[in-house]
mmCIF file of C-alpha atoms and ligand atoms in Angstrom:
data_model
loop_
_atom_site.group_PDB
_atom_site.id
_atom_site.type_symbol
_atom_site.label_atom_id
_atom_site.label_comp_id
_atom_site.label_asym_id
_atom_site.label_seq_id
_atom_site.Cartn_x
_atom_site.Cartn_y
_atom_site.Cartn_z
ATOM 1 C CA MET A 1 -0.279 0.066 0.431
ATOM 2 C CA SER A 2 1.258 3.812 -0.440
ATOM 3 C CA LYS A 3 1.750 5.491 1.816
ATOM 4 C CA LEU A 4 -1.097 8.787 1.638
ATOM 5 C CA THR A 5 0.156 11.739 2.049
ATOM 6 C CA THR A 6 -2.119 14.043 4.385
ATOM 7 C CA LEU A 7 -3.017 18.001 4.238
ATOM 8 C CA HIS A 8 -0.095 18.854 6.750
ATOM 9 C CA GLU A 9 2.940 17.360 4.482
ATOM 10 C CA PHE A 10 1.410 18.569 1.304
ATOM 11 C CA ILE A 11 1.147 22.198 1.838
ATOM 12 C CA MET A 12 4.596 21.537 4.092
ATOM 13 C CA ASP A 13 5.990 20.223 1.030
ATOM 14 C CA ARG A 14 3.810 23.250 -1.556
ATOM 15 C CA GLN A 15 5.174 26.021 0.521
ATOM 16 C CA ASN A 16 9.061 24.845 -0.476
ATOM 17 C CA ASP A 17 7.429 26.750 -4.475
ATOM 18 C CA PHE A 18 6.717 29.836 -2.767
ATOM 19 C CA PRO A 19 11.225 31.362 -1.913
ATOM 20 C CA TYR A 20 10.600 33.679 -0.053
ATOM 21 C CA ALA A 21 7.268 32.200 1.822
ATOM 22 C CA THR A 22 7.129 32.743 5.894
ATOM 23 C CA GLY A 23 5.293 29.195 6.621
ATOM 24 C CA GLU A 24 1.833 31.656 7.683
ATOM 25 C CA LEU A 25 -0.468 30.920 4.471
ATOM 26 C CA SER A 26 0.424 27.259 5.560
ATOM 27 C CA ARG A 27 -0.426 28.002 8.727
ATOM 28 C CA ILE A 28 -3.696 29.630 7.538
ATOM 29 C CA LEU A 29 -4.632 26.549 5.159
ATOM 30 C CA SER A 30 -3.934 24.268 7.872
ATOM 31 C CA ASP A 31 -6.012 26.672 10.803
ATOM 32 C CA ILE A 32 -8.866 25.945 7.948
ATOM 33 C CA ALA A 33 -8.812 22.444 8.042
ATOM 34 C CA ILE A 34 -8.802 22.035 12.102
ATOM 35 C CA ALA A 35 -11.702 24.729 12.270
ATOM 36 C CA SER A 36 -13.874 22.539 9.155
ATOM 37 C CA LYS A 37 -12.974 19.791 11.034
ATOM 38 C CA MET A 38 -14.504 21.123 14.124
ATOM 39 C CA VAL A 39 -17.650 21.854 12.257
ATOM 40 C CA ALA A 40 -18.294 18.685 10.322
ATOM 41 C CA ASN A 41 -18.059 16.719 13.780
ATOM 42 C CA ASP A 42 -20.837 19.080 13.890
ATOM 43 C CA VAL A 43 -22.256 18.838 11.071
ATOM 44 C CA ARG A 44 -22.164 14.858 11.402
ATOM 45 C CA ARG A 45 -24.299 15.241 14.872
ATOM 46 C CA ALA A 46 -26.697 18.198 14.009
ATOM 47 C CA GLY A 47 -29.337 15.823 13.857
ATOM 48 C CA LEU A 48 -29.211 14.678 17.339
ATOM 49 C CA LEU A 49 -27.847 17.764 18.790
ATOM 50 C CA GLU A 50 -31.348 20.245 19.779
ATOM 51 C CA HIS A 51 -28.529 23.175 19.895
ATOM 52 C CA ILE A 52 -27.024 23.769 16.306
ATOM 53 C CA LEU A 53 -30.421 22.280 14.153
ATOM 54 C CA GLY A 54 -33.204 24.581 13.203
ATOM 55 C CA ALA A 55 -33.579 28.217 12.991
ATOM 56 C CA GLN A 56 -31.267 30.583 15.180
ATOM 57 C CA GLY A 57 -34.495 33.347 14.681
ATOM 58 C CA ASN A 58 -32.557 36.081 13.366
ATOM 59 C CA THR A 59 -31.818 37.256 10.347
ATOM 60 C CA ASN A 60 -28.662 37.935 8.272
ATOM 61 C CA ILE A 61 -27.767 41.564 6.439
ATOM 62 C CA GLN A 62 -28.811 39.643 3.605
ATOM 63 C CA GLY A 63 -32.875 38.992 4.798
ATOM 64 C CA GLU A 64 -31.281 35.527 5.051
ATOM 65 C CA GLU A 65 -32.485 32.986 8.285
ATOM 66 C CA GLN A 66 -30.255 32.010 9.775
ATOM 67 C CA GLN A 67 -29.274 28.251 10.895
ATOM 68 C CA LYS A 68 -27.888 27.914 14.392
ATOM 69 C CA LEU A 69 -25.656 25.785 12.094
ATOM 70 C CA ASP A 70 -24.681 29.234 9.895
ATOM 71 C CA VAL A 71 -23.644 31.324 13.213
ATOM 72 C CA VAL A 72 -21.893 28.068 14.931
ATOM 73 C CA ALA A 73 -19.995 27.441 12.259
ATOM 74 C CA ASP A 74 -19.417 31.256 12.352
ATOM 75 C CA GLU A 75 -18.313 31.903 15.391
ATOM 76 C CA THR A 76 -16.026 28.357 14.967
ATOM 77 C CA PHE A 77 -13.772 29.731 11.867
ATOM 78 C CA ILE A 78 -13.064 33.678 13.886
ATOM 79 C CA LYS A 79 -11.892 31.782 17.033
ATOM 80 C CA ILE A 80 -9.644 29.862 15.089
ATOM 81 C CA PHE A 81 -8.745 32.885 12.939
ATOM 82 C CA ARG A 82 -8.490 35.082 14.875
ATOM 83 C CA ALA A 83 -6.065 32.786 17.576
ATOM 84 C CA GLY A 84 -3.808 32.055 14.987
ATOM 85 C CA GLY A 85 -2.147 35.360 14.399
ATOM 86 C CA GLU A 86 -1.449 35.031 10.120
ATOM 87 C CA ILE A 87 -4.714 37.289 10.041
ATOM 88 C CA CYS A 88 -6.280 40.484 10.480
ATOM 89 C CA GLY A 89 -9.050 40.228 9.028
ATOM 90 C CA ILE A 90 -11.925 38.137 8.366
ATOM 91 C CA ALA A 91 -15.501 39.017 6.297
ATOM 92 C CA SER A 92 -18.118 36.503 6.081
ATOM 93 C CA GLU A 93 -21.850 36.173 4.880
ATOM 94 C CA GLU A 94 -23.060 35.788 8.387
ATOM 95 C CA ASN A 95 -21.765 39.123 10.207
ATOM 96 C CA ASP A 96 -23.063 42.545 8.532
ATOM 97 C CA THR A 97 -19.671 44.254 7.908
ATOM 98 C CA PHE A 98 -16.223 43.378 8.481
ATOM 99 C CA VAL A 99 -14.490 41.953 11.522
ATOM 100 C CA ALA A 100 -10.233 43.938 12.673
ATOM 101 C CA PHE A 101 -8.802 41.785 15.198
ATOM 102 C CA ASN A 102 -8.010 44.134 17.737
ATOM 103 C CA ASN A 103 -4.457 42.113 19.219
ATOM 104 C CA GLU A 104 -1.635 42.927 18.993
ATOM 105 C CA ILE A 105 -0.139 39.432 17.785
ATOM 106 C CA SER A 106 -3.364 39.462 14.864
ATOM 107 C CA LYS A 107 -2.613 43.685 14.006
ATOM 108 C CA GLN A 108 0.724 42.377 12.873
ATOM 109 C CA GLY A 109 -1.004 39.535 10.557
ATOM 110 C CA LYS A 110 -0.296 39.753 6.968
ATOM 111 C CA TYR A 111 -3.553 38.342 5.450
ATOM 112 C CA VAL A 112 -6.981 38.883 5.134
ATOM 113 C CA VAL A 113 -9.500 35.422 4.646
ATOM 114 C CA LEU A 114 -13.218 36.114 3.257
ATOM 115 C CA PHE A 115 -15.657 32.929 3.829
ATOM 116 C CA ASP A 116 -18.701 31.859 4.038
ATOM 117 C CA PRO A 117 -19.122 29.921 6.854
ATOM 118 C CA LEU A 118 -22.018 26.937 5.524
ATOM 119 C CA ASP A 119 -23.329 27.330 2.265
ATOM 120 C CA GLY A 120 -26.475 25.894 2.075
ATOM 121 C CA SER A 121 -27.956 25.671 4.765
ATOM 122 C CA SER A 122 -30.920 25.445 4.329
ATOM 123 C CA ASN A 123 -29.991 22.063 3.388
ATOM 124 C CA ILE A 124 -28.834 21.542 6.797
ATOM 125 C CA ASP A 125 -32.002 20.037 9.128
ATOM 126 C CA VAL A 126 -32.748 18.007 5.413
ATOM 127 C CA ASN A 127 -30.035 16.079 5.719
ATOM 128 C CA VAL A 128 -28.139 17.336 2.017
ATOM 129 C CA SER A 129 -24.704 18.644 1.661
ATOM 130 C CA ILE A 130 -23.700 22.262 2.174
ATOM 131 C CA GLY A 131 -20.300 23.392 2.247
ATOM 132 C CA THR A 132 -17.589 26.207 3.635
ATOM 133 C CA ILE A 133 -15.813 28.659 0.824
ATOM 134 C CA PHE A 134 -13.354 30.798 1.340
ATOM 135 C CA SER A 135 -10.618 33.193 0.078
ATOM 136 C CA ILE A 136 -7.178 34.863 1.290
ATOM 137 C CA TYR A 137 -6.193 38.025 0.807
ATOM 138 C CA ARG A 138 -3.352 39.559 1.464
ATOM 139 C CA ARG A 139 -3.550 42.905 2.905
ATOM 140 C CA LYS A 140 -4.063 46.247 1.458
ATOM 141 C CA SER A 141 -3.473 47.802 5.242
ATOM 142 C CA PRO A 142 0.341 48.857 6.927
ATOM 143 C CA GLN A 143 0.825 45.642 9.185
ATOM 144 C CA GLY A 144 0.639 46.824 12.716
ATOM 145 C CA THR A 145 -2.603 48.570 12.425
ATOM 146 C CA LEU A 146 -6.135 46.914 12.123
ATOM 147 C CA ALA A 147 -7.135 46.067 8.796
ATOM 148 C CA THR A 148 -9.212 48.070 6.385
ATOM 149 C CA LYS A 149 -12.503 47.507 4.809
ATOM 150 C CA GLU A 150 -9.934 48.656 1.145
ATOM 151 C CA ASP A 151 -8.259 45.035 2.627
ATOM 152 C CA MET A 152 -11.674 42.490 1.865
ATOM 153 C CA MET A 153 -12.481 44.733 -0.966
ATOM 154 C CA GLN A 154 -9.684 43.749 -3.324
ATOM 155 C CA LYS A 155 -10.395 42.217 -7.556
ATOM 156 C CA GLY A 156 -10.386 38.260 -7.137
ATOM 157 C CA ILE A 157 -7.676 38.127 -9.579
ATOM 158 C CA GLU A 158 -5.673 39.147 -6.256
ATOM 159 C CA GLN A 159 -6.492 35.686 -4.040
ATOM 160 C CA VAL A 160 -3.703 34.024 -2.976
ATOM 161 C CA ALA A 161 -5.224 31.780 -2.661
ATOM 162 C CA ALA A 162 -8.917 29.499 -1.901
ATOM 163 C CA GLY A 163 -11.302 26.553 -1.389
ATOM 164 C CA TYR A 164 -14.194 24.990 0.194
ATOM 165 C CA VAL A 165 -14.904 22.198 2.043
ATOM 166 C CA LEU A 166 -17.611 19.754 0.559
ATOM 167 C CA TYR A 167 -19.515 18.630 4.634
ATOM 168 C CA GLY A 168 -21.246 14.931 2.147
ATOM 169 C CA SER A 169 -21.310 11.757 1.829
ATOM 170 C CA SER A 170 -17.262 12.246 2.891
ATOM 171 C CA THR A 171 -15.645 15.698 3.387
ATOM 172 C CA MET A 172 -13.277 16.998 1.419
ATOM 173 C CA LEU A 173 -10.998 19.831 0.837
ATOM 174 C CA VAL A 174 -10.125 21.269 -1.695
ATOM 175 C CA TYR A 175 -8.176 24.509 -2.429
ATOM 176 C CA THR A 176 -5.813 26.447 -4.267
ATOM 177 C CA THR A 177 -2.499 28.918 -3.757
ATOM 178 C CA GLY A 178 -2.599 29.637 -7.828
ATOM 179 C CA LYS A 179 -0.341 26.479 -8.871
ATOM 180 C CA GLY A 180 -3.662 23.954 -9.266
ATOM 181 C CA VAL A 181 -6.247 22.186 -7.585
ATOM 182 C CA ASN A 182 -6.275 19.020 -5.095
ATOM 183 C CA GLY A 183 -8.425 17.933 -2.789
ATOM 184 C CA PHE A 184 -8.193 16.245 0.865
ATOM 185 C CA THR A 185 -10.982 13.357 1.470
ATOM 186 C CA LEU A 186 -10.984 13.513 5.922
ATOM 187 C CA ASP A 187 -10.520 10.035 7.695
ATOM 188 C CA PRO A 188 -12.574 9.282 10.702
ATOM 189 C CA HIS A 189 -10.806 6.882 11.575
ATOM 190 C CA ILE A 190 -7.200 9.085 11.674
ATOM 191 C CA GLY A 191 -8.734 12.594 12.273
ATOM 192 C CA GLU A 192 -6.937 14.260 8.514
ATOM 193 C CA PHE A 193 -6.901 15.240 5.339
ATOM 194 C CA CYS A 194 -5.590 12.634 2.491
ATOM 195 C CA LEU A 195 -4.969 13.993 -0.672
ATOM 196 C CA SER A 196 -7.751 11.938 -2.495
ATOM 197 C CA HIS A 197 -7.658 14.477 -6.076
ATOM 198 C CA PRO A 198 -3.886 15.375 -7.318
ATOM 199 C CA ASN A 199 -4.691 17.967 -9.245
ATOM 200 C CA MET A 200 -7.712 17.845 -10.653
ATOM 201 C CA LYS A 201 -8.640 19.267 -14.036
ATOM 202 C CA ILE A 202 -12.733 19.990 -15.365
ATOM 203 C CA PRO A 203 -13.910 18.214 -18.323
ATOM 204 C CA GLU A 204 -13.310 21.077 -20.945
ATOM 205 C CA THR A 205 -17.411 19.954 -22.148
ATOM 206 C CA GLY A 206 -19.825 17.720 -19.853
ATOM 207 C CA ARG A 207 -23.634 17.092 -19.984
ATOM 208 C CA ILE A 208 -24.737 18.125 -16.592
ATOM 209 C CA TYR A 209 -27.268 21.385 -16.723
ATOM 210 C CA SER A 210 -27.186 23.723 -12.654
ATOM 211 C CA ILE A 211 -30.101 26.414 -12.802
ATOM 212 C CA ASN A 212 -32.459 26.467 -9.784
ATOM 213 C CA GLU A 213 -35.565 26.268 -12.580
ATOM 214 C CA GLY A 214 -37.868 28.009 -10.815
ATOM 215 C CA ASN A 215 -36.906 30.953 -11.602
ATOM 216 C CA ILE A 216 -36.809 30.529 -15.221
ATOM 217 C CA ASN A 217 -39.764 32.403 -16.153
ATOM 218 C CA VAL A 218 -38.264 34.918 -13.572
ATOM 219 C CA CYS A 219 -35.084 35.828 -15.568
ATOM 220 C CA ASP A 220 -33.842 36.989 -19.054
ATOM 221 C CA PRO A 221 -35.229 35.649 -21.517
ATOM 222 C CA GLY A 222 -32.280 34.609 -23.578
ATOM 223 C CA ILE A 223 -31.211 32.431 -20.192
ATOM 224 C CA LYS A 224 -34.243 29.813 -21.029
ATOM 225 C CA GLN A 225 -33.797 30.195 -25.116
ATOM 226 C CA TYR A 226 -30.327 29.019 -23.461
ATOM 227 C CA VAL A 227 -31.124 26.354 -21.911
ATOM 228 C CA GLU A 228 -34.268 24.924 -24.452
ATOM 229 C CA THR A 229 -31.461 25.439 -26.881
ATOM 230 C CA TYR A 230 -28.654 23.563 -25.124
ATOM 231 C CA CYS A 231 -29.497 22.062 -22.705
ATOM 232 C CA GLN A 232 -33.277 20.348 -22.769
ATOM 233 C CA ARG A 233 -33.137 18.638 -26.504
ATOM 234 C CA VAL A 234 -31.104 15.927 -27.860
ATOM 235 C CA LEU A 235 -27.950 18.301 -29.558
ATOM 236 C CA GLU A 236 -26.303 16.519 -33.136
ATOM 237 C CA GLY A 237 -24.329 13.730 -31.957
ATOM 238 C CA ALA A 238 -25.642 13.039 -29.210
ATOM 239 C CA LYS A 239 -28.151 10.238 -26.947
ATOM 240 C CA ARG A 240 -30.203 12.494 -25.021
ATOM 241 C CA PRO A 241 -29.637 15.769 -23.711
ATOM 242 C CA TYR A 242 -27.907 17.236 -20.811
ATOM 243 C CA SER A 243 -29.164 16.577 -17.163
ATOM 244 C CA GLY A 244 -30.809 18.963 -15.706
ATOM 245 C CA ARG A 245 -29.167 18.889 -11.514
ATOM 246 C CA TYR A 246 -29.185 21.156 -8.796
ATOM 247 C CA ILE A 247 -28.898 20.557 -5.240
ATOM 248 C CA GLY A 248 -29.301 24.355 -4.452
ATOM 249 C CA SER A 249 -26.105 23.909 -1.816
ATOM 250 C CA LEU A 250 -23.521 25.602 -4.320
ATOM 251 C CA VAL A 251 -20.254 24.000 -3.693
ATOM 252 C CA ALA A 252 -22.047 20.424 -3.835
ATOM 253 C CA ASP A 253 -23.163 21.703 -7.440
ATOM 254 C CA PHE A 254 -19.648 22.814 -7.848
ATOM 255 C CA HIS A 255 -17.859 20.265 -6.750
ATOM 256 C CA ARG A 256 -19.999 17.666 -8.307
ATOM 257 C CA ASN A 257 -19.295 19.967 -11.426
ATOM 258 C CA LEU A 258 -15.628 19.583 -11.571
ATOM 259 C CA ILE A 259 -15.502 16.572 -11.345
ATOM 260 C CA LYS A 260 -18.168 15.349 -14.075
ATOM 261 C CA GLY A 261 -17.562 18.591 -16.430
ATOM 262 C CA GLY A 262 -21.073 20.501 -16.539
ATOM 263 C CA ILE A 263 -22.140 24.512 -15.935
ATOM 264 C CA TYR A 264 -23.599 25.688 -12.656
ATOM 265 C CA ILE A 265 -26.439 29.350 -13.831
ATOM 266 C CA TYR A 266 -27.193 31.159 -11.059
ATOM 267 C CA PRO A 267 -28.361 34.291 -13.517
ATOM 268 C CA ALA A 268 -29.888 37.748 -12.671
ATOM 269 C CA THR A 269 -34.098 37.729 -11.512
ATOM 270 C CA GLN A 270 -36.704 39.967 -10.764
ATOM 271 C CA ILE A 271 -36.334 38.779 -7.332
ATOM 272 C CA ALA A 272 -32.486 39.106 -7.391
ATOM 273 C CA PRO A 273 -31.771 41.531 -10.041
ATOM 274 C CA ASN A 274 -27.907 42.005 -9.473
ATOM 275 C CA GLY A 275 -27.716 37.945 -9.250
ATOM 276 C CA HIS A 276 -28.018 36.290 -5.726
ATOM 277 C CA LEU A 277 -24.633 35.018 -5.173
ATOM 278 C CA ARG A 278 -22.026 36.413 -3.365
ATOM 279 C CA LEU A 279 -19.111 38.148 -5.501
ATOM 280 C CA LEU A 280 -16.652 37.656 -2.165
ATOM 281 C CA TYR A 281 -17.219 34.501 -0.595
ATOM 282 C CA GLU A 282 -18.748 32.174 -2.845
ATOM 283 C CA CYS A 283 -18.577 33.674 -6.578
ATOM 284 C CA ASN A 284 -14.182 34.119 -6.599
ATOM 285 C CA PRO A 285 -12.734 31.927 -3.746
ATOM 286 C CA LEU A 286 -14.920 28.927 -7.495
ATOM 287 C CA ALA A 287 -14.284 31.216 -10.147
ATOM 288 C CA PHE A 288 -9.939 30.992 -8.225
ATOM 289 C CA ILE A 289 -10.591 26.861 -8.283
ATOM 290 C CA VAL A 290 -12.323 26.762 -11.396
ATOM 291 C CA GLU A 291 -9.760 29.427 -13.655
ATOM 292 C CA GLN A 292 -6.848 26.770 -11.470
ATOM 293 C CA ALA A 293 -8.741 23.625 -13.576
ATOM 294 C CA GLY A 294 -9.263 24.431 -15.915
ATOM 295 C CA GLY A 295 -12.853 26.268 -16.414
ATOM 296 C CA LEU A 296 -14.541 29.586 -16.455
ATOM 297 C CA ALA A 297 -16.273 32.030 -14.468
ATOM 298 C CA THR A 298 -17.910 34.479 -16.291
ATOM 299 C CA THR A 299 -21.176 36.843 -14.953
ATOM 300 C CA GLY A 300 -22.406 35.682 -18.294
ATOM 301 C CA TYR A 301 -20.192 38.847 -20.178
ATOM 302 C CA GLN A 302 -17.270 39.239 -17.940
ATOM 303 C CA ARG A 303 -14.817 37.014 -15.874
ATOM 304 C CA VAL A 304 -15.349 37.617 -12.352
ATOM 305 C CA LEU A 305 -11.550 37.980 -11.510
ATOM 306 C CA ASP A 306 -11.356 41.002 -12.556
ATOM 307 C CA ILE A 307 -14.497 43.188 -10.774
ATOM 308 C CA GLU A 308 -13.565 45.912 -9.111
ATOM 309 C CA PRO A 309 -15.980 44.737 -5.857
ATOM 310 C CA LYS A 310 -17.971 48.121 -4.113
ATOM 311 C CA GLU A 311 -20.105 46.436 -2.270
ATOM 312 C CA LEU A 312 -18.986 43.732 0.541
ATOM 313 C CA HIS A 313 -22.010 41.573 0.415
ATOM 314 C CA GLN A 314 -22.620 42.140 -3.719
ATOM 315 C CA ARG A 315 -24.374 39.988 -5.319
ATOM 316 C CA ILE A 316 -23.515 39.304 -9.170
ATOM 317 C CA PRO A 317 -25.257 36.488 -12.188
ATOM 318 C CA PHE A 318 -22.478 33.768 -11.907
ATOM 319 C CA PHE A 319 -21.864 31.452 -14.315
ATOM 320 C CA VAL A 320 -19.282 28.652 -13.761
ATOM 321 C CA GLY A 321 -18.268 25.133 -15.449
ATOM 322 C CA SER A 322 -16.848 23.747 -17.774
ATOM 323 C CA LYS A 323 -14.662 25.483 -20.518
ATOM 324 C CA LYS A 324 -16.542 24.916 -23.252
ATOM 325 C CA MET A 325 -20.226 25.350 -22.130
ATOM 326 C CA VAL A 326 -19.924 29.014 -20.084
ATOM 327 C CA GLU A 327 -18.368 30.161 -23.618
ATOM 328 C CA GLN A 328 -21.280 28.561 -25.656
ATOM 329 C CA ALA A 329 -23.994 30.092 -22.779
ATOM 330 C CA MET A 330 -21.882 33.414 -22.708
ATOM 331 C CA ASN A 331 -22.099 33.070 -27.498
ATOM 332 C CA PHE A 332 -25.700 32.494 -26.615
ATOM 333 C CA LEU A 333 -25.943 35.674 -24.172
ATOM 334 C CA ASN A 334 -23.910 37.650 -26.416
ATOM 335 C CA GLN A 335 -26.301 37.036 -29.510
ATOM 336 C CA GLU A 336 -29.139 37.952 -28.578
ATOM 337 C CA VAL A 337 -27.650 41.444 -26.595
ATOM 338 C CA ALA A 338 -26.696 42.288 -30.046
ATOM 339 C CA ASN A 339 -29.550 40.466 -32.208
ATOM 340 C CA ASN A 340 -32.420 43.045 -29.660
ATOM 341 C CA GLY A 341 -29.731 45.603 -29.906
HETATM 342 P P1 LIG B 1 -27.960 28.388 2.063
HETATM 343 O O1 LIG B 1 -27.204 29.023 2.074
HETATM 344 O O2 LIG B 1 -29.057 29.962 2.389
HETATM 345 O O3 LIG B 1 -29.360 27.791 1.484
HETATM 346 O O4 LIG B 1 -28.244 29.781 -0.044
HETATM 347 C C1 LIG B 1 -27.514 29.056 -0.916
HETATM 348 C C2 LIG B 1 -27.095 29.234 -1.825
HETATM 349 O O5 LIG B 1 -25.765 30.389 -1.983
HETATM 350 C C3 LIG B 1 -26.777 28.043 -2.587
HETATM 351 O O6 LIG B 1 -25.783 27.634 -1.716
HETATM 352 C C4 LIG B 1 -27.082 28.142 -4.344
HETATM 353 O O7 LIG B 1 -26.377 27.559 -5.466
HETATM 354 C C5 LIG B 1 -28.018 28.988 -3.564
HETATM 355 O O8 LIG B 1 -28.003 29.766 -2.868
HETATM 356 C C6 LIG B 1 -29.322 28.054 -3.741
HETATM 357 O O9 LIG B 1 -30.377 29.349 -3.845
HETATM 358 P P2 LIG B 1 -32.016 28.909 -4.727
HETATM 359 O O10 LIG B 1 -32.549 28.449 -2.871
HETATM 360 O O11 LIG B 1 -32.759 30.239 -5.257
HETATM 361 O O12 LIG B 1 -31.804 28.381 -5.828
#
């Protein structure tokens, strides 16, 4: 039997890819692994623990009902980040504004982390896969001072690392530091993430489309036409139309399409005119990962990683997945615009 590579060993080996690395980024990635093991533990027992199952009774700044586990996961990550000393501040889906860590060690931290502690949390109570998404940036403000909003509001191309944890049939951590994408599965017997999916690549094209079809009549008619034309017809050379697969947990939908090939679309709708997903802690990290895996992430018209953020909880339309499928959707939409002036 060949020896398993643990996440910790892998992070340490890869640190040598960056000649001036001081180990701080490595420690942040290790901290994320620890926090996610704690969250995975709660997720696995959620049905048994009354204090973490169900609604918290609050809504977050986006008007969404917070689940108790949303709050528990948010607090777990923040506690670990604050204690680590490498991070000077965070922004998360569950906090109205960013948090600058006001202690002398954290103020020296070079990095900020933006994250969605528990994405797809409306699926918790029904035992469906959920996830954590994270994005790491170098701060803009000087070390030794409090983190600022400017540190959080950086373009996706500035990310130094990004990843997600999927609490699914197994727990997986997938991340990139801009040198490919690697996936690790948590071995519950030894409590370690072990390399299971080295150098992940998304197929150039696929046969899965993922969209909340309940929205089809409240989004741009071009989206409906694209879905009918390319996803729901038997295309030349094919035996059947694409398969529609939509879990409603972005991490789970993204992960499946990353492995099998496919396109995920959350367009602008009449109810969510700017789209539903958040740029900074949902779309940017997944865009970084998918590009590193050979795929694409756009708004339908523009590369996600090039967007200049305007608000912390900014939403955007999101098209992500296999390169050829995203290109096809974009070409279709652009043609529609050209035809209709
Ligand atoms: P929740 O965390 O509130 O369940 O939101 C999940 C999410 O941000 C993303 O994970 C899903 O892909 C998307 O929203 C589902 O949205 P719809 O329910 O509108 O399809």
